[in-house]
Coordinates of C-alpha atoms and ligand atoms in Angstrom, one line a residue:
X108 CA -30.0 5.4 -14.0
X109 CA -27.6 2.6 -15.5
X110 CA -26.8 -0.1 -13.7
X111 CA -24.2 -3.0 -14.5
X112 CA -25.6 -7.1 -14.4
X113 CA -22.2 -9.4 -13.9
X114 CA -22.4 -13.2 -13.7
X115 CA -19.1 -13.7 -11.5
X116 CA -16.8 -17.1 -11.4
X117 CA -15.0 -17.0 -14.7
X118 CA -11.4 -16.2 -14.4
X119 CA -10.3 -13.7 -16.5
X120 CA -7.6 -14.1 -19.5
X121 CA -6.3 -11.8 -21.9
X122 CA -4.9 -8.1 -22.8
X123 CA -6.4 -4.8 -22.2
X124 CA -4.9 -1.4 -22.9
X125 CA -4.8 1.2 -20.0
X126 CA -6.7 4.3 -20.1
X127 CA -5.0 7.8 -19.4
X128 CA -4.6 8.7 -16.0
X129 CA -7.5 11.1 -14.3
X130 CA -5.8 12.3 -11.5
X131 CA -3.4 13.9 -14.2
X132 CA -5.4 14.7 -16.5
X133 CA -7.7 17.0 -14.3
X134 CA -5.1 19.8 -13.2
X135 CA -3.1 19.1 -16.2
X136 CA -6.9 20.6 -18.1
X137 CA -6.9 23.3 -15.4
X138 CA -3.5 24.4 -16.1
X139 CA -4.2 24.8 -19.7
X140 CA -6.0 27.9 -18.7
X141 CA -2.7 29.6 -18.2
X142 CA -1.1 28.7 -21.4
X143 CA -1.2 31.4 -24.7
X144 CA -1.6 29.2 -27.8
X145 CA -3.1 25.8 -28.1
X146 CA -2.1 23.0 -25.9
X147 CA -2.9 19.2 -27.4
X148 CA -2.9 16.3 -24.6
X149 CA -3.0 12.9 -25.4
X150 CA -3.8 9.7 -23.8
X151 CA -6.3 11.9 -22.3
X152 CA -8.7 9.3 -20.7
X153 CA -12.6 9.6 -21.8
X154 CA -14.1 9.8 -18.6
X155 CA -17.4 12.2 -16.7
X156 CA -14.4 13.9 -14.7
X157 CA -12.8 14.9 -17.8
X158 CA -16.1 16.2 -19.8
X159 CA -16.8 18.1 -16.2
X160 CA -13.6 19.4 -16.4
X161 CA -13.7 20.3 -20.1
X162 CA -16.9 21.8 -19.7
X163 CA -16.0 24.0 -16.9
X164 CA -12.5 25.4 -19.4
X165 CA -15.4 26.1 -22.1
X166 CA -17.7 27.8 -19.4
X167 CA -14.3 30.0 -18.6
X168 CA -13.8 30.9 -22.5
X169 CA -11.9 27.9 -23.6
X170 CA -12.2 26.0 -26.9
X171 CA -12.2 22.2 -26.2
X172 CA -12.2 19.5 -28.8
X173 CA -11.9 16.2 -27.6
X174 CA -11.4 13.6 -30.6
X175 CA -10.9 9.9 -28.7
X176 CA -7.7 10.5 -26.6
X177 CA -6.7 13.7 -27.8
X178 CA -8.0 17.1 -26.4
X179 CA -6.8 20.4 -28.2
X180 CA -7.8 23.3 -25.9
X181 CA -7.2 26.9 -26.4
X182 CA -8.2 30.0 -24.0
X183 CA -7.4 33.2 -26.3
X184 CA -8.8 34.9 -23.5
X185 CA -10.8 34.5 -20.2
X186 CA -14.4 35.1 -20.8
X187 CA -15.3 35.1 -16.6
X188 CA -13.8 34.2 -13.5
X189 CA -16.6 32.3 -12.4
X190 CA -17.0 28.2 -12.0
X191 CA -21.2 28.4 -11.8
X192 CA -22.5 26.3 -8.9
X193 CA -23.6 23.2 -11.2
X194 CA -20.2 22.7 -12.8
X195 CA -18.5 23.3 -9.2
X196 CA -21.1 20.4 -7.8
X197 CA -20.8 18.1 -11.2
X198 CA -16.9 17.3 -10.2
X199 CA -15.5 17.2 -6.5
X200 CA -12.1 18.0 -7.6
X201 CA -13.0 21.3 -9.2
X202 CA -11.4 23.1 -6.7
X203 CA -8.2 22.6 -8.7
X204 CA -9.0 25.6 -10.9
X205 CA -8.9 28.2 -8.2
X206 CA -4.6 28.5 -8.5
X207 CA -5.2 28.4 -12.3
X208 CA -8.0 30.9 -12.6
X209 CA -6.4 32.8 -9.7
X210 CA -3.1 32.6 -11.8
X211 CA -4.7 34.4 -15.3
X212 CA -6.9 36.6 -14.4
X213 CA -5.7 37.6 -10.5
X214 CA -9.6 37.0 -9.6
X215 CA -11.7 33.7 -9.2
X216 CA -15.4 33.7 -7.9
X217 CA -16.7 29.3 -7.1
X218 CA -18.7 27.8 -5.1
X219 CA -17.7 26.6 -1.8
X220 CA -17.3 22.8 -2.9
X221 CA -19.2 20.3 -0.8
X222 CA -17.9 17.5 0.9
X223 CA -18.2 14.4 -0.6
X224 CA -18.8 10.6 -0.4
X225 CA -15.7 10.3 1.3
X226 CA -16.3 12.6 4.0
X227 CA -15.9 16.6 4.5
X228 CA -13.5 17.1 1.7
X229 CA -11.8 20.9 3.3
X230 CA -9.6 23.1 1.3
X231 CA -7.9 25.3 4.4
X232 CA -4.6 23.9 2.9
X233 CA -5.5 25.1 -0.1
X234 CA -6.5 28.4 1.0
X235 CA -3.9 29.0 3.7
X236 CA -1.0 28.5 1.0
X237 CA -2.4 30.7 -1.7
X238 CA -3.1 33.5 1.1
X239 CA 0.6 32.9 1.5
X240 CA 0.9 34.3 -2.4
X241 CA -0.8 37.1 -2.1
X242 CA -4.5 35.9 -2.4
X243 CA -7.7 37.5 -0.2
X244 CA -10.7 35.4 0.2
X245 CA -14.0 36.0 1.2
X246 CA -16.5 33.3 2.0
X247 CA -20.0 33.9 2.2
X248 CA -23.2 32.0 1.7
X249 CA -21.1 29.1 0.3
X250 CA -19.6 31.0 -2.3
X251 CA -15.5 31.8 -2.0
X252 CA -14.0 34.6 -3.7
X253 CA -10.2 35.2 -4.3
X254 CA -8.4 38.0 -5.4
X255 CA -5.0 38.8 -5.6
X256 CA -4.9 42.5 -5.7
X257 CA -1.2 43.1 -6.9
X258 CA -0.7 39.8 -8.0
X259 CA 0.0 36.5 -6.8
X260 CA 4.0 36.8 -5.2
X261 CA 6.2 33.8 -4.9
X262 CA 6.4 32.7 -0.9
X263 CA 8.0 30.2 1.9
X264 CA 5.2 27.8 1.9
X265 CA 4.9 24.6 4.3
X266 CA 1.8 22.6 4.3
X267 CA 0.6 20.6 7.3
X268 CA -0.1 17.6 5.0
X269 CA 1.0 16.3 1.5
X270 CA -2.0 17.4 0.3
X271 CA -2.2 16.6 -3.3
X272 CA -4.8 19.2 -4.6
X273 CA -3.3 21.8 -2.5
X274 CA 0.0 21.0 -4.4
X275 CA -1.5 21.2 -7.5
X276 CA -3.1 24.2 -6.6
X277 CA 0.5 26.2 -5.5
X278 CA 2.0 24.8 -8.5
X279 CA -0.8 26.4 -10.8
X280 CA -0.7 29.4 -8.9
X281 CA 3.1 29.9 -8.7
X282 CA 4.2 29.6 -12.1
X283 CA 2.7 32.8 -13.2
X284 CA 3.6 34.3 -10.3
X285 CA 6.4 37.0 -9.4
X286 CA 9.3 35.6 -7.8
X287 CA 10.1 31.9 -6.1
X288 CA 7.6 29.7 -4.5
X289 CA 9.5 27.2 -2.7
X290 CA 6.9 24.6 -1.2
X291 CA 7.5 22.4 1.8
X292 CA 6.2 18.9 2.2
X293 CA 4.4 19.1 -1.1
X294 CA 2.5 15.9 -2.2
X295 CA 4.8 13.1 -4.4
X296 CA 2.4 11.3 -6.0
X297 CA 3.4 10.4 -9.6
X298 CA 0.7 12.7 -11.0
X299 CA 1.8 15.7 -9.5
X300 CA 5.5 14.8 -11.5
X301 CA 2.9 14.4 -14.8
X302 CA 1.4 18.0 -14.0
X303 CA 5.3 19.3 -13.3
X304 CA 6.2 17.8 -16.6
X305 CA 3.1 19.3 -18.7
X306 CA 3.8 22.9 -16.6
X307 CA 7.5 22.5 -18.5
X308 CA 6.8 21.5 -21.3
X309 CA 4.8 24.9 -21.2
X310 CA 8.0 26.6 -19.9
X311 CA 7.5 26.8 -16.9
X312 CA 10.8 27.0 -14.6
X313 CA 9.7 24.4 -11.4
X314 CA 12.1 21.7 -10.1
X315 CA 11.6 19.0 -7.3
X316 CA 8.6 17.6 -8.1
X317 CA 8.0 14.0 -6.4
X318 CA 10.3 15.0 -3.8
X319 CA 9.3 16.9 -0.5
X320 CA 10.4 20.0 -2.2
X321 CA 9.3 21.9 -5.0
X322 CA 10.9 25.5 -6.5
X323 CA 9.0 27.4 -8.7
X324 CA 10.2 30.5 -10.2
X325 CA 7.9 32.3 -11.6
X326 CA 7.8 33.1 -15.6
X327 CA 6.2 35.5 -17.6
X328 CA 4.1 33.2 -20.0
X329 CA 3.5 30.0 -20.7
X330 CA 2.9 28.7 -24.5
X331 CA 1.2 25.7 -25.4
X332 CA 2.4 22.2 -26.2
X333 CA 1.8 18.8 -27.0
X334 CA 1.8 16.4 -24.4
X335 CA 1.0 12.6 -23.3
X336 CA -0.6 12.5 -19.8
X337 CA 0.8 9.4 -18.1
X338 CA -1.1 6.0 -17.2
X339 CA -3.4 5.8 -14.6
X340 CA -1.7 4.1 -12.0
X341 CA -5.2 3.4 -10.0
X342 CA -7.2 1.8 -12.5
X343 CA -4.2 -0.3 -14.0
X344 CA -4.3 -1.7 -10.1
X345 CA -7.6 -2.4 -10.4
X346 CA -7.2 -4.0 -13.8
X347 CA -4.8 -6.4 -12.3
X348 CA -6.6 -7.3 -9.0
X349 CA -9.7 -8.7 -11.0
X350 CA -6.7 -10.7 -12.5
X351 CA -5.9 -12.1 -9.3
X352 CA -9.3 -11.9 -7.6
X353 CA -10.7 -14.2 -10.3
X354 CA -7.8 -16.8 -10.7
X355 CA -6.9 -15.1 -14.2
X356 CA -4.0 -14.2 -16.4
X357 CA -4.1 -10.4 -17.5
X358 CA -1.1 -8.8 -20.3
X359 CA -2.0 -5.0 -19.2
X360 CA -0.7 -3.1 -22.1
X361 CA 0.0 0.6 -22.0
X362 CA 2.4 1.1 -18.9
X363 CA 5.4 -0.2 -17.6
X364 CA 5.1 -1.4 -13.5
X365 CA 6.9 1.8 -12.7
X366 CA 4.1 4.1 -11.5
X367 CA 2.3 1.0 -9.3
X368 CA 5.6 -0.2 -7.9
X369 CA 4.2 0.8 -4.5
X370 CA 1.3 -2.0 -5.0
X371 CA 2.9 -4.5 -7.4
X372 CA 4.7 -6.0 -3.9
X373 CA 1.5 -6.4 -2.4
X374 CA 0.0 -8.7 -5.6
X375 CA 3.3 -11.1 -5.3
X376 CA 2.9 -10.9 -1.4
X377 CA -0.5 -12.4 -1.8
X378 CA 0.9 -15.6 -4.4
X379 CA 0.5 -13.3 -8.0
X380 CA 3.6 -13.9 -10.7
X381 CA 4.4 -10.5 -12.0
X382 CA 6.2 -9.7 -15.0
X383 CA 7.4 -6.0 -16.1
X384 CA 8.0 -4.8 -19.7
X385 CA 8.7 -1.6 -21.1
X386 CA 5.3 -1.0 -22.1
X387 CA 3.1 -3.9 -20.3
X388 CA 2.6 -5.6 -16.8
X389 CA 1.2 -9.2 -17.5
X390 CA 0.2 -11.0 -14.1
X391 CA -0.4 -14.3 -13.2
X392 CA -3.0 -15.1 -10.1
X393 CA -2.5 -18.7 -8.0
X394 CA -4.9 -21.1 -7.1
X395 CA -6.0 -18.5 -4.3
X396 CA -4.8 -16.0 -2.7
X397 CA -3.2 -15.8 0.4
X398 CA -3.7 -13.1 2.5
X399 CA -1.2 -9.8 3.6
X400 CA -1.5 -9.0 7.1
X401 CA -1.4 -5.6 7.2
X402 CA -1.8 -2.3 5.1
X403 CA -2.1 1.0 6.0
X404 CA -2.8 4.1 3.3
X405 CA 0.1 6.8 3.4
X406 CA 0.4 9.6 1.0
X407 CA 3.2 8.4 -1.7
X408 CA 5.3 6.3 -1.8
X409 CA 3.3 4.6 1.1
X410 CA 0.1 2.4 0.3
X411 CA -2.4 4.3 -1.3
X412 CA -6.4 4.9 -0.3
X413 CA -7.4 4.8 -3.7
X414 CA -6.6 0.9 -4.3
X415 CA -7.9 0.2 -0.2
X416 CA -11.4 -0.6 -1.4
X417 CA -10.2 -2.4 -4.4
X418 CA -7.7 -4.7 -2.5
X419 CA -10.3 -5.2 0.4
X420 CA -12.3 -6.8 -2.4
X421 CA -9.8 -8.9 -4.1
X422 CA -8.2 -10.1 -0.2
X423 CA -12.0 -11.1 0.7
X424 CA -11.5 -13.9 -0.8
X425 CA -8.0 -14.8 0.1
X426 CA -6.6 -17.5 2.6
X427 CA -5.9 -15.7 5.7
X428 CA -6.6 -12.4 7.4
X429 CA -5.9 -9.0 6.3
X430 CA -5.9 -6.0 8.5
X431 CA -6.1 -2.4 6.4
X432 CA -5.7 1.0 8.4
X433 CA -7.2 3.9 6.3
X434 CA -5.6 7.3 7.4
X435 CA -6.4 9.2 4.5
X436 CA -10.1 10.0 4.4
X437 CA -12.4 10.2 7.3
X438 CA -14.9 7.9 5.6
X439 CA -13.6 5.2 3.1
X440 CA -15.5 2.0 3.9
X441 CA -18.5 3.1 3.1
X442 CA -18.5 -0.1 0.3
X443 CA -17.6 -2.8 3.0
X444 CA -22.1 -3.4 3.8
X445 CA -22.2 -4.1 -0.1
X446 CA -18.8 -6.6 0.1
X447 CA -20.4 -7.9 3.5
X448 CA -23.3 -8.5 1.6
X449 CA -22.2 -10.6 -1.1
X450 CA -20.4 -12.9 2.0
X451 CA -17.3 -11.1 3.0
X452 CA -16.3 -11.5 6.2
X453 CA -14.8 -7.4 7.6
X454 CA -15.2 -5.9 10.7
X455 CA -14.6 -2.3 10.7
X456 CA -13.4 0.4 14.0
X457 CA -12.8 3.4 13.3
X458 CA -9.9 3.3 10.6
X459 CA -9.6 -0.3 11.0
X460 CA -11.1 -3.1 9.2
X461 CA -10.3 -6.6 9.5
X462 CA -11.0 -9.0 6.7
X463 CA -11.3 -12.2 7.1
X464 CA -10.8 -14.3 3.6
X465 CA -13.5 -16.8 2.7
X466 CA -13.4 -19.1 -0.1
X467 CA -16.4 -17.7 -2.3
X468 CA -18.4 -14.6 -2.4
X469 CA -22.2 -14.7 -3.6
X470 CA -23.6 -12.4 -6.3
X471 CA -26.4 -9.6 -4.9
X472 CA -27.9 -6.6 -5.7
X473 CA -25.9 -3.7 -4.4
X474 CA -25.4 0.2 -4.6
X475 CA -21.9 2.2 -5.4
X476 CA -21.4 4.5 -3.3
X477 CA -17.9 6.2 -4.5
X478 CA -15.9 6.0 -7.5
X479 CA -13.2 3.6 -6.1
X480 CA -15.9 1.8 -4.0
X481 CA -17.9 0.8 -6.9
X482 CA -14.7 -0.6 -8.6
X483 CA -14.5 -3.1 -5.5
X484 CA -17.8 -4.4 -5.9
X485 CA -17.0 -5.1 -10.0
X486 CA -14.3 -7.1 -8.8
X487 CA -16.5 -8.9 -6.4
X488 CA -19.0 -9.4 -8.7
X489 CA -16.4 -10.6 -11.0
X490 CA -15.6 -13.5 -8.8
X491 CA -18.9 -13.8 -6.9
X492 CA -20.7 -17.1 -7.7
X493 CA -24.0 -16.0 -9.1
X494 CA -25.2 -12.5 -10.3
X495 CA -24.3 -9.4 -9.3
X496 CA -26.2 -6.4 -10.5
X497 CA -24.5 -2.7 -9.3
X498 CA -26.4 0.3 -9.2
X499 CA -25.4 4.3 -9.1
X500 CA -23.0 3.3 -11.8
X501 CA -22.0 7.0 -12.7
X502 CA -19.7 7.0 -9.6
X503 CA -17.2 4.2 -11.6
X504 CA -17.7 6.4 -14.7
X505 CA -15.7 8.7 -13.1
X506 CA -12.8 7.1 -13.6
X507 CA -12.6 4.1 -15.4
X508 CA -12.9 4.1 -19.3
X509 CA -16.5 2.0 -20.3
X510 CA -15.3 -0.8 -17.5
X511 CA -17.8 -3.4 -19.1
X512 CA -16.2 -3.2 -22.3
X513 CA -12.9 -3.7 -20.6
X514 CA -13.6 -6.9 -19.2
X515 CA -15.7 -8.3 -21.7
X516 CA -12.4 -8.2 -23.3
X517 CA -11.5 -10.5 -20.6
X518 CA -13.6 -13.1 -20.9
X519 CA -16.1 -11.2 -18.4
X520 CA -20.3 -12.1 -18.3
X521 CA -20.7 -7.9 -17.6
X522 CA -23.3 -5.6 -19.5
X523 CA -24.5 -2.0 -19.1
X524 CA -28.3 -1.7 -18.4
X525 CA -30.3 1.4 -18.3
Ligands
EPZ645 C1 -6.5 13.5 -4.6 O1 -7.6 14.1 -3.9 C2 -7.2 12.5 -5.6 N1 -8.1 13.2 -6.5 C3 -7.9 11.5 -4.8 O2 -8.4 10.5 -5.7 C4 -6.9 10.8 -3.9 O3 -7.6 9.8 -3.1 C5 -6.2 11.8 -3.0 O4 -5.6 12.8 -3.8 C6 -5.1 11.2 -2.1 O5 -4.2 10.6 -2.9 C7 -7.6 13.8 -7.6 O6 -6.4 13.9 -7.8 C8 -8.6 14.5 -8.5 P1 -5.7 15.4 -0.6 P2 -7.4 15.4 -2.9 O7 -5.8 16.9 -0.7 O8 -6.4 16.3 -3.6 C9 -7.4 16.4 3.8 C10 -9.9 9.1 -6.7 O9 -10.4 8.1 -6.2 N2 -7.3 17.8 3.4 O10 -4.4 14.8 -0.7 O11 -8.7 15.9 -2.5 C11 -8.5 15.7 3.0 O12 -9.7 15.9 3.6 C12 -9.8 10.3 -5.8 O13 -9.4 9.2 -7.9 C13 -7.5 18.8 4.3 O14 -7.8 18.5 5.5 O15 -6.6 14.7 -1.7 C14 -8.1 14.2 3.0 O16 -8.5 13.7 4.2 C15 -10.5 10.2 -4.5 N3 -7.4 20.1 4.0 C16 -6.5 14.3 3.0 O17 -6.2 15.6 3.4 C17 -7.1 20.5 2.7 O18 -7.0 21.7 2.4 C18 -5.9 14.0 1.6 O19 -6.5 15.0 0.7 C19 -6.8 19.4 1.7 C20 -6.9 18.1 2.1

């Protein structure tokens, strides 16, 4: 088990470039599976999600080669229909390749995935809108299996909730499919216009993606492509707020502001200069902080849960109190004991926790217990006074890129420790 050892209090200066996005990257892989020829994406972050992922389209009779940022995947054909219980378990959003295996070979057979740290993670959306295409499912002894009988048929879809992986999943499903697929109140999120830009550069026939609205008309085949997946919008926010956590200067290289323009407002709220290029955000932090009264987590364009736990950090030590409102997932301050314990002042009920800034935060010995969660205590370590050592460190490498390396960059004391 590897565990990371950061002595906090030195303000962090310098340039980093930003990693590839993962919540792109993941049902862009899965829709690979419906493409005939080889598909090349780049900026393809090197991260345990991605490897699952790849792993699972090589377990389906893919060919992966990942070389740095670049993965090359064919599928000449399907070898099974089957995602085996240990690659289901290894990757919480696996779930994604039901509309994609559903899509190319009109069967799917996976585990019923579990919950997960952030509460019962259900797919009814998911299951409810593909029944809408055509698809049967039988659940049994925590196994699902799908079929689509005469094949998946365009529909009048509306979901309950912008759900984004149930998005994802109609998108994957319906471009294969015969006929339109019109889905209501589908998610907006930025990545799901990555995944609708990747699905046409395949030629694919879809249109308003990132609005409530999407069409799909269904196409014959898909061929491969080349294509860049986008920058990760979460971890460049996270990149940032150990800028302004620790009293730093940071030149993030490798985006423009444009996919975290629903956060950047929040960082000058609380005193941060912020300056936009075409392909860098560089951000100045003040003196300290001063708090934001409010936020509440929305689907996009609202505020959203994956930067709560790393903004709870960063306004733990700001002047002022913050009130954050988490109406995403049932359980998403599960890392507020390990922020508490390093000094933070936040009281949580029910979706509601109030922080309290204080002026410093105290290195200790804690535990990450999600991916975003365990971001939030690297930035509290970061500007803790003393040592902080973080266990359960495979969470983070979920999703950010070697995150010691990236702040050594920085000026960080951080190291990786088995
Ligand atoms: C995606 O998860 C992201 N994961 C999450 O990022 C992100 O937090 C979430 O979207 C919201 O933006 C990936 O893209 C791989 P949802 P997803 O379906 O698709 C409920 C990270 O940190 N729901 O929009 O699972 C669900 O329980 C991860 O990178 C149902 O009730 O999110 C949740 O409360 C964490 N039934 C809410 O909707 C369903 O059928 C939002 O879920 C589907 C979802």
């Amino acid at each position: 088990m590897q565990k990371l050892i950061i002595d906090g209090g030195v303000p962090l200066e310098g340039e980093i470039l930003l990693h590839g996005a993962k919540n792109s990257a993941l049902p862009i892989l899965a829709g690979t599976l419906l493409c005939h020829g080889e598909t090349i994406l780049k900026n393809c972050p090197r991260l345990t999600d991605v490897f699952a992922a790849c792993r699972i389209l090589t377990h389906l009779g893919g060919r992966c080669a990942i070389q740095e940022h670049a993965v090359t995947v064919s599928v000449p054909e399907l070898r099974s229909d089957t995602i085996p219980e240990n690659l289901m378990q290894e990757m919480r959003s696996s779930i994604i390749f039901l509309g994609a295996v559903l899509g190319r070979a009109g069967t799917c057979h996976v585990s019923y995935p579990g919950g997960c740290e952030l509460g019962p993670r259900p797919i009814d959306m998911h299951l409810e809108a593909l029944r809408q295409m055509g698809a049967v499912f039988t659940i049994s002894g925590g196994q699902l299996e799908a079929a689509a009988p005469k094949g998946l048929h365009g529909a009048e879809i509306h979901l309950p909730f912008p759900s984004v992986g149930a998005t994802e999943n109609v998108m994957l499903a319906a471009v294969l499919a015969k006929g339109r697929t019109t889905l209501h109140n589908a998610a907006r999120e930025p990545e799901i216009c990555d995944l609708a830009g990747f699905l046409r550069s395949c030629g694919a026939n879809l249109s308003g993606d990132g609005e409530g609205t999407i069409v799909i008309e269904g196409v014959k085949v898909l061929h491969g492509c080349t294509y860049a997946i986008m920058p990760d919008r979460i971890a460049g926010i996270t990149y940032l707020s150990a800028g302004a956590i620790t009293g730093g200067t940071i030149c993030l290289r490798g985006t423009s502001g444009e996919p975290m323009q629903n956060v950047l407002p929040v960082l000058r709220q609380a005193g941060c200069r912020i300056y936009e290029e075409t392909d860098c955000v560089h951000l100045m932090a003040p003196r300290r902080l001063k708090a934001v009264p409010f936020l509440q987590t929305m689907p996009h364009p609202g505020f959203p849960t994956d930067v709560q736990a790393i903004l709870m950090a960063m306004f733990s030590v700001a002047d002022g109190v913050t009130v954050f409102e988490e109406n995403i997932f049932e359980n998403r301050y599960r890392h507020v004991d390990a922020l508490v314990k390093m000094g933070a002042k936040i009281r949580v009920s029910g979706r509601i926790a109030v922080v309290r800034g204080v002026r410093f935060l105290s290195g200790a010995s804690v535990t990450a217990t999600d991916l975003r969660g365990g971001a939030a205590m690297v930035l509290a370590g970061l500007a803790a006074q003393g040592t902080t050592e973080i266990r359960q460190i495979a969470h983070i490498d979920r999703g950010y890129e070697a995150i010691e390396q990236t702040f050594q960059k920085l000026g960080a004391s951080i190291r990786r420790e088995n």
